[in-house]
PDB file of C-alpha atoms in Angstrom:
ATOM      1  CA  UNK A   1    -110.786  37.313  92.668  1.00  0.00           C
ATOM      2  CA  UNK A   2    -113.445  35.429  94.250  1.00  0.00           C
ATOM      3  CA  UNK A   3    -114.144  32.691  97.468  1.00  0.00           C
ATOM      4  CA  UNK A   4    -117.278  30.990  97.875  1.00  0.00           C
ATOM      5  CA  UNK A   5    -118.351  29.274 101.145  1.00  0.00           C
ATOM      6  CA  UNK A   6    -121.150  28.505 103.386  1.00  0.00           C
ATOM      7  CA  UNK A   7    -123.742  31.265 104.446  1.00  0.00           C
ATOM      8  CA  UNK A   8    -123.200  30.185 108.078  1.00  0.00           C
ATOM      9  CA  UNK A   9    -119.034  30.460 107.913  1.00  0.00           C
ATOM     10  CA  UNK A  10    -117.044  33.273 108.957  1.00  0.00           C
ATOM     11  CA  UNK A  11    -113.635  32.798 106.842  1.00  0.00           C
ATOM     12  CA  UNK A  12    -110.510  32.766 108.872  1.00  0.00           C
ATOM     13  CA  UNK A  13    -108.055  34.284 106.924  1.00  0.00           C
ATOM     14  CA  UNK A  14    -104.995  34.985 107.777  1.00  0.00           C
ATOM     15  CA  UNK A  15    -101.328  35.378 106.686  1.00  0.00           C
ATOM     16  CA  UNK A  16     -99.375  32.073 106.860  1.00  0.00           C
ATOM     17  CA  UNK A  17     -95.434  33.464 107.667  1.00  0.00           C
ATOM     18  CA  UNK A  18     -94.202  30.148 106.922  1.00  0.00           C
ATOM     19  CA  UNK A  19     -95.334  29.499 103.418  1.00  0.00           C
ATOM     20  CA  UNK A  20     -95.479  33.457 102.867  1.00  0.00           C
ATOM     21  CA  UNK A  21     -99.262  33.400 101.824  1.00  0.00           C
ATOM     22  CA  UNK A  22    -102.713  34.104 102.467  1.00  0.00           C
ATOM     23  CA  UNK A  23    -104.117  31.670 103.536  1.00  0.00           C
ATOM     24  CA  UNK A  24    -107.959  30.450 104.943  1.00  0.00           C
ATOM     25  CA  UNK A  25    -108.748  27.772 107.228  1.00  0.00           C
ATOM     26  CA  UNK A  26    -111.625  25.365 106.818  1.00  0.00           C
ATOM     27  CA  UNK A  27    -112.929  23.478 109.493  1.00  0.00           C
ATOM     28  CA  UNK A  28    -115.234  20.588 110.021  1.00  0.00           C
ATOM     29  CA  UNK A  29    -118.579  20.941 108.335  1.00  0.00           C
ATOM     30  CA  UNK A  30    -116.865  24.051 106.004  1.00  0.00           C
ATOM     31  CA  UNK A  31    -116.314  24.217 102.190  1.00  0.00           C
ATOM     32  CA  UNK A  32    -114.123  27.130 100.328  1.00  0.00           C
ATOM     33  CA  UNK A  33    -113.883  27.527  96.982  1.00  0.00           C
ATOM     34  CA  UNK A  34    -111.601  30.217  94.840  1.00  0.00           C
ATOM     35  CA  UNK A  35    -109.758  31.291  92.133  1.00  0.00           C
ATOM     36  CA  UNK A  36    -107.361  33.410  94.241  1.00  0.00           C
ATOM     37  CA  UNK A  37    -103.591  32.022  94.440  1.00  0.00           C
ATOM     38  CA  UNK A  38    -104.180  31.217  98.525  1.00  0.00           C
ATOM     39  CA  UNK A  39    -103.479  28.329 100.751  1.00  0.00           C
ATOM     40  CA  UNK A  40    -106.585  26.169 101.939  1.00  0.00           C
ATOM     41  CA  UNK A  41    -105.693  24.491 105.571  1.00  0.00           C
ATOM     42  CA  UNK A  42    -107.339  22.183 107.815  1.00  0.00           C
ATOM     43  CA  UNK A  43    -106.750  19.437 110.199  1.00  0.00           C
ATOM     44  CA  UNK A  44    -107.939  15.872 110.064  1.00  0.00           C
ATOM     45  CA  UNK A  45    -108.976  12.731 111.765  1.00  0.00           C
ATOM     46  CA  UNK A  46    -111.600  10.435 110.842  1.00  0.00           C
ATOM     47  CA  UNK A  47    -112.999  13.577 108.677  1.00  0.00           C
ATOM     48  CA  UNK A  48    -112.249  13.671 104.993  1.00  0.00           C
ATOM     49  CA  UNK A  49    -111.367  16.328 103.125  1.00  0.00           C
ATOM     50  CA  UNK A  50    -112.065  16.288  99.385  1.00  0.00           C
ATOM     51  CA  UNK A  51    -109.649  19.066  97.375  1.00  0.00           C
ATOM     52  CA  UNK A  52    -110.983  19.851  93.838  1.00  0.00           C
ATOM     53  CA  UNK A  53    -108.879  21.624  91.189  1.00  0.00           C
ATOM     54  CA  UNK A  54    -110.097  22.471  87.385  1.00  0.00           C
ATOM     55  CA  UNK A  55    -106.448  23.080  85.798  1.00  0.00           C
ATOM     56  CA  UNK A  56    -107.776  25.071  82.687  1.00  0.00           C
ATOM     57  CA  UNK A  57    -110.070  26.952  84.862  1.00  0.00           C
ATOM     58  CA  UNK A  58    -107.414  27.627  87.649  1.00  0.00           C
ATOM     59  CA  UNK A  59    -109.664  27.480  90.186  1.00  0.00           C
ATOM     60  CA  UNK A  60    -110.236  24.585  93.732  1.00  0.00           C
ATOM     61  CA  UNK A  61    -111.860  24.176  96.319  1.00  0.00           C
ATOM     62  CA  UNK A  62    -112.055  22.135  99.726  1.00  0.00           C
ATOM     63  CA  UNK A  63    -114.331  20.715 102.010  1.00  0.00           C
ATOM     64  CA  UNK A  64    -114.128  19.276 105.134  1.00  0.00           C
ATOM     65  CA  UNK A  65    -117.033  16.404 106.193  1.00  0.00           C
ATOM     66  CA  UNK A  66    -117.592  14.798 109.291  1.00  0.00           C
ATOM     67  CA  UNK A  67    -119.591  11.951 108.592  1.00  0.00           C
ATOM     68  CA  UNK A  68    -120.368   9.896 105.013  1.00  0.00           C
ATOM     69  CA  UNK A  69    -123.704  10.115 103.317  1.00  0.00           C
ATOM     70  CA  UNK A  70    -126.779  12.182 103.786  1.00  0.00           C
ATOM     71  CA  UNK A  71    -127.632  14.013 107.581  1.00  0.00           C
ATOM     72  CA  UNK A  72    -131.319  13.524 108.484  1.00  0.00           C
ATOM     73  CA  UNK A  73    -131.577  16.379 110.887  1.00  0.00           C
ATOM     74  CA  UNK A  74    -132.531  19.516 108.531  1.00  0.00           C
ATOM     75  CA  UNK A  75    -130.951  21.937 111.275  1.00  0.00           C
ATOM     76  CA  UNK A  76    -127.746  20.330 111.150  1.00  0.00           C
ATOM     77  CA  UNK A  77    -125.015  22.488 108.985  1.00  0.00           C
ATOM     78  CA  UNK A  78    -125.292  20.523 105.478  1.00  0.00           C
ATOM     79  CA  UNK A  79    -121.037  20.395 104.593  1.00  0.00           C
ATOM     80  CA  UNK A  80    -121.683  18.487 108.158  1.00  0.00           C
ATOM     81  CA  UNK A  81    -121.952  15.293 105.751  1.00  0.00           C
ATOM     82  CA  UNK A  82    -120.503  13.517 102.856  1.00  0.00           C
ATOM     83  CA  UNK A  83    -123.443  14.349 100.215  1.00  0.00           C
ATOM     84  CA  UNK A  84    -124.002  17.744 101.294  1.00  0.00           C
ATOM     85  CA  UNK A  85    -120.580  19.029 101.290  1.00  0.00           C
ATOM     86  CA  UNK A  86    -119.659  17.259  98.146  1.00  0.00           C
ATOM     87  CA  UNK A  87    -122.680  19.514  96.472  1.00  0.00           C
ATOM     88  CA  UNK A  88    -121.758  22.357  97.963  1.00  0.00           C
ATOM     89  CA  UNK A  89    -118.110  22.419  96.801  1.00  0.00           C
ATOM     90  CA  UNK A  90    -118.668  21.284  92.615  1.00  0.00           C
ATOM     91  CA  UNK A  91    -121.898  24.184  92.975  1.00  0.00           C
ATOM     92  CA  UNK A  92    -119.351  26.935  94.162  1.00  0.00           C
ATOM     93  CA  UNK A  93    -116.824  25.534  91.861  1.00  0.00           C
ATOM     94  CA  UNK A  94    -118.906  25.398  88.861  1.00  0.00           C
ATOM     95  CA  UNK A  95    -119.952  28.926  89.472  1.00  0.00           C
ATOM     96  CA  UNK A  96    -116.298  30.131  89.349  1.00  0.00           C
ATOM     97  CA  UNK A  97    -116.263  28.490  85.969  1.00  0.00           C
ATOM     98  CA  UNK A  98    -114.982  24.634  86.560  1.00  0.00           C
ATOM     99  CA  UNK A  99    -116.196  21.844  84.441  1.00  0.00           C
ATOM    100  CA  UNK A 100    -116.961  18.361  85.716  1.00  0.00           C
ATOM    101  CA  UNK A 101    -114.884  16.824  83.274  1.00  0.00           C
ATOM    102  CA  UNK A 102    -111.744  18.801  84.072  1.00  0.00           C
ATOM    103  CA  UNK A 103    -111.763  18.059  87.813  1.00  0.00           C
ATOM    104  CA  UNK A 104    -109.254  16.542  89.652  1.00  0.00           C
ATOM    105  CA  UNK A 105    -109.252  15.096  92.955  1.00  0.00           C
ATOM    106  CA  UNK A 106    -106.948  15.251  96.249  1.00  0.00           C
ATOM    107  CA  UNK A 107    -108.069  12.787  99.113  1.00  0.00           C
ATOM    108  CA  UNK A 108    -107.158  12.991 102.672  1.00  0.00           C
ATOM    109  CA  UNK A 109    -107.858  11.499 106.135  1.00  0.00           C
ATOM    110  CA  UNK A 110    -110.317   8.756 107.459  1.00  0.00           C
ATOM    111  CA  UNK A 111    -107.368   7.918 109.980  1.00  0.00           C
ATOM    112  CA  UNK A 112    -108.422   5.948 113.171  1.00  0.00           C
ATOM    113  CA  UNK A 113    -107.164   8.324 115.255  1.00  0.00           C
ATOM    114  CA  UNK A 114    -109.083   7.484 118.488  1.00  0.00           C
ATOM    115  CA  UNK A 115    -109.103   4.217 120.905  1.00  0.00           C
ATOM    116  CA  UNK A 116    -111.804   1.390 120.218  1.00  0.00           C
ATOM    117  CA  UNK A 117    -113.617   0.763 116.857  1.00  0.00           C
ATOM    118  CA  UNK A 118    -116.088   3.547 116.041  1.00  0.00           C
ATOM    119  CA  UNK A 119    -113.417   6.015 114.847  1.00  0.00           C
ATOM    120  CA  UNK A 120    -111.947   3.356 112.646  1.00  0.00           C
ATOM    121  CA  UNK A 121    -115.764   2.187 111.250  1.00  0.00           C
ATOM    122  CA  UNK A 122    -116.008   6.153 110.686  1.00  0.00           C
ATOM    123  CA  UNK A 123    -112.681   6.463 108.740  1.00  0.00           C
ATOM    124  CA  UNK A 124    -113.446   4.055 106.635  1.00  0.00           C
ATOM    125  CA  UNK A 125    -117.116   4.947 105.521  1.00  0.00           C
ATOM    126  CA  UNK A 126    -116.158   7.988 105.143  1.00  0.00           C
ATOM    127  CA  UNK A 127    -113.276   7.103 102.518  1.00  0.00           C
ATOM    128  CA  UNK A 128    -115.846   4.262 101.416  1.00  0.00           C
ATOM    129  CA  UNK A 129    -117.989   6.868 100.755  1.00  0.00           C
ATOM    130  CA  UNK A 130    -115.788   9.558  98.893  1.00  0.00           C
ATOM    131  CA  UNK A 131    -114.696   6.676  96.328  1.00  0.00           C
ATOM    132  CA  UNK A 132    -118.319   5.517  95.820  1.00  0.00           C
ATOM    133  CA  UNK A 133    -119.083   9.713  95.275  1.00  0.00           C
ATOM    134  CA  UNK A 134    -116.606  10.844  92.765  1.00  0.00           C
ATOM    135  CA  UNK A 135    -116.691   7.277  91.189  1.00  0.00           C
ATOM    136  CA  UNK A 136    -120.540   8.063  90.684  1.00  0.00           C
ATOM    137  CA  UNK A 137    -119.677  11.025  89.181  1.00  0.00           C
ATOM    138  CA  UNK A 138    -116.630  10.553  86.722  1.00  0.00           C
ATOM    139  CA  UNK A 139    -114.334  12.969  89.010  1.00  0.00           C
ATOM    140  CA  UNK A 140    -110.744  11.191  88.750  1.00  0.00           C
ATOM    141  CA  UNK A 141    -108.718  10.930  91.712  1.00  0.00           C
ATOM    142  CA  UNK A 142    -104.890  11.986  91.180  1.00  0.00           C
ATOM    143  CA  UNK A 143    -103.879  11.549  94.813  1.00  0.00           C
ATOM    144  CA  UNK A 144    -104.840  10.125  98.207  1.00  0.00           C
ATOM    145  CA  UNK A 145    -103.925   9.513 101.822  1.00  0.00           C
ATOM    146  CA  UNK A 146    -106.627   8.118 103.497  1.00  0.00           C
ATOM    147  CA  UNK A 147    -107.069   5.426 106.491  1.00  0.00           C
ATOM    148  CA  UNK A 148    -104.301   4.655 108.757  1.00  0.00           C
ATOM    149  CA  UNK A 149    -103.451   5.664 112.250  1.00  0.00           C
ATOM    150  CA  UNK A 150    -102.736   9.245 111.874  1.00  0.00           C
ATOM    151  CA  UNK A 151    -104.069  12.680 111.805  1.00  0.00           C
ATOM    152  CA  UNK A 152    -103.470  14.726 109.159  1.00  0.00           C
ATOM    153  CA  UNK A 153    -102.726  18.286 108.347  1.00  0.00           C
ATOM    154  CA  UNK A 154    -103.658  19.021 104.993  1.00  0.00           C
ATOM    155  CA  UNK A 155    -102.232  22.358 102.544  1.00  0.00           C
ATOM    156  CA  UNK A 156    -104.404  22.747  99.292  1.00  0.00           C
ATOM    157  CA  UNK A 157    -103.063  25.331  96.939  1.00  0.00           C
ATOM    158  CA  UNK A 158    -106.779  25.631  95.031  1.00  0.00           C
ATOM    159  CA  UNK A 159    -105.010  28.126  92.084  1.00  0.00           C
ATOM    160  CA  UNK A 160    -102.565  25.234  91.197  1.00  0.00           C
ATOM    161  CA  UNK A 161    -104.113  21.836  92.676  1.00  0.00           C
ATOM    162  CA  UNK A 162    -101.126  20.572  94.468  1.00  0.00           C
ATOM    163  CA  UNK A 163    -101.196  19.763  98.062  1.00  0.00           C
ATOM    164  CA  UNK A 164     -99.131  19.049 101.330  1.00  0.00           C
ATOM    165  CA  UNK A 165     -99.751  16.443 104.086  1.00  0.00           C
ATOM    166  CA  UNK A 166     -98.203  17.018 107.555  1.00  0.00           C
ATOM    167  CA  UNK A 167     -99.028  13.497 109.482  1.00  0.00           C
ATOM    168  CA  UNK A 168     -99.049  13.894 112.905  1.00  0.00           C
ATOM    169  CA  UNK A 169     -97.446  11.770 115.139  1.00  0.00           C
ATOM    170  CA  UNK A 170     -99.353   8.477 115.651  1.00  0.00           C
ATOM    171  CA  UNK A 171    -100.026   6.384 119.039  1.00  0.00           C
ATOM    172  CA  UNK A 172     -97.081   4.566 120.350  1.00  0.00           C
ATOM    173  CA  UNK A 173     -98.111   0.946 119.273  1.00  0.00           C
ATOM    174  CA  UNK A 174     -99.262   2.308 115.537  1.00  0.00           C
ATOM    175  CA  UNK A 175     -97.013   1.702 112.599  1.00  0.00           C
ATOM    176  CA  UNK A 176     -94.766   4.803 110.895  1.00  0.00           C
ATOM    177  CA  UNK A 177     -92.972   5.510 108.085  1.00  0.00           C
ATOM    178  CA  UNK A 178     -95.396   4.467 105.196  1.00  0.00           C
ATOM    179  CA  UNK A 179     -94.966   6.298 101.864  1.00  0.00           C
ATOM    180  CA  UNK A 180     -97.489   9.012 100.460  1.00  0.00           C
ATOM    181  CA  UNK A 181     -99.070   8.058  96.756  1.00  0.00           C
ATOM    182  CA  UNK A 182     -97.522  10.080  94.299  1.00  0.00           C
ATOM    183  CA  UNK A 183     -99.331  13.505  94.079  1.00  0.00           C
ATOM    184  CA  UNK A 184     -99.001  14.357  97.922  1.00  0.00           C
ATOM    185  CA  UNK A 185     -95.655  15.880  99.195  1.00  0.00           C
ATOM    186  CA  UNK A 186     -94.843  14.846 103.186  1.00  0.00           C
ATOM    187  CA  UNK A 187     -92.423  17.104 104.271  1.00  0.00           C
ATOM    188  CA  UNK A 188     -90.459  15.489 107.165  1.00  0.00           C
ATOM    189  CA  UNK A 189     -91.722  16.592 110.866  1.00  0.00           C
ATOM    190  CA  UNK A 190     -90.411  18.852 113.116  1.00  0.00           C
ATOM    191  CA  UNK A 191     -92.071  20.098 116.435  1.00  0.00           C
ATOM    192  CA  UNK A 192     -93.314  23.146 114.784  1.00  0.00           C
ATOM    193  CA  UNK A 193     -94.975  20.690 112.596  1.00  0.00           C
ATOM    194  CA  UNK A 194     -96.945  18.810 115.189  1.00  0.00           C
ATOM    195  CA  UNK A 195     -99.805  21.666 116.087  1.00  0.00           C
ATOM    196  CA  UNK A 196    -102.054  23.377 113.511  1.00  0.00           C
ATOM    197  CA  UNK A 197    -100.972  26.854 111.964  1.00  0.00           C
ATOM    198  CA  UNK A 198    -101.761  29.849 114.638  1.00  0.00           C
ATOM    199  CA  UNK A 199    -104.068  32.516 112.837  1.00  0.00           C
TER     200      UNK A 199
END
């Protein structure tokens, strides 16, 4: 069994007691690929995280990007943006033995989670950008919840490519209640639900 990530991460692993699982969180500017039968987890706002899963191969992956396109500071962490942590993730994934072709895609986040208008210009280049991407490169998309006024906590089972959205609650004024594509599960909210998985 193998996970790939960034040279610069330290993997926090740890055993999810809900969901009875290992399980690894990835935060901003992180990528994890595997093929071990684990639980992927992160939490999102304007970020996007793009889930990859090769079902013949049986292996996924996840990244977690801040900000669309290409970073022009070389010091900055490259998973930090769109281009570099889209590379990243189909590199580690190919080397666990995925094929373009086969890959499938889970979308999530790009919400406009903060007052004023630069978190809602951010969401949306950054889903602008993850369409353009895997567009570009013949990667279909199965399922997405992107944009909108919530954050997001996102479960990616990499082994078996399906995935679980906890939104969190949005500002008062911001609509509720819209439906998930098909693909996604949304498990109604409880208060346990509201706060990211303690390690």
């Amino acid at each position: 069994m193998t996970i790939l990530y960034g040279r610069q991460q330290r993997p926090q692993r740890y055993f999810d007691a809900h969901f009875q699982t290992d399980a690894i969180k990835v935060l901003p500017a992180q990528y994890c690929a595997t093929d071990e039968d684990l639980m992927l987890v992160t939490v999102l706002g304007s970020c996007v995280s793009v889930c990859l899963h090769d079902p013949q191969a049986g292996v996924g992956g996840m990244n977690h990007f801040i900000l669309p396109g290409k970073g022009h500071d070389t010091r900055m962490e490259p998973a930090r943006f769109g281009t570099g942590a889209m590379a990243l993730l189909l590199s580690a994934l190919f080397e666990l033995g995925a094929r373009r072709q086969r890959l499938q895609a889970t979308l999530c986040g790009a919400g406009n989670v903060l007052s004023g208008l630069s978190s809602a210009r951010i969401g949306q280049a950054n889903a602008d950008f993850v369409h353009t991407f895997l567009r570009d490169e013949h990667i279909r998309v199965i399922a997405q919840d992107l944009l909108g006024q919530h954050a997001r906590r996102l479960h990616f089972f990499p082994a078996r490519g399906n995935a679980l959205v906890y939104r969190v609650e949005p500002l008062p004024d911001a609509p509720n209640g819209t439906d998930l594509p098909a693909g996604l599960s949304h498990p109604a909210r409880r208060k346990s639900d509201r706060r990211p998985d303690s390690a």
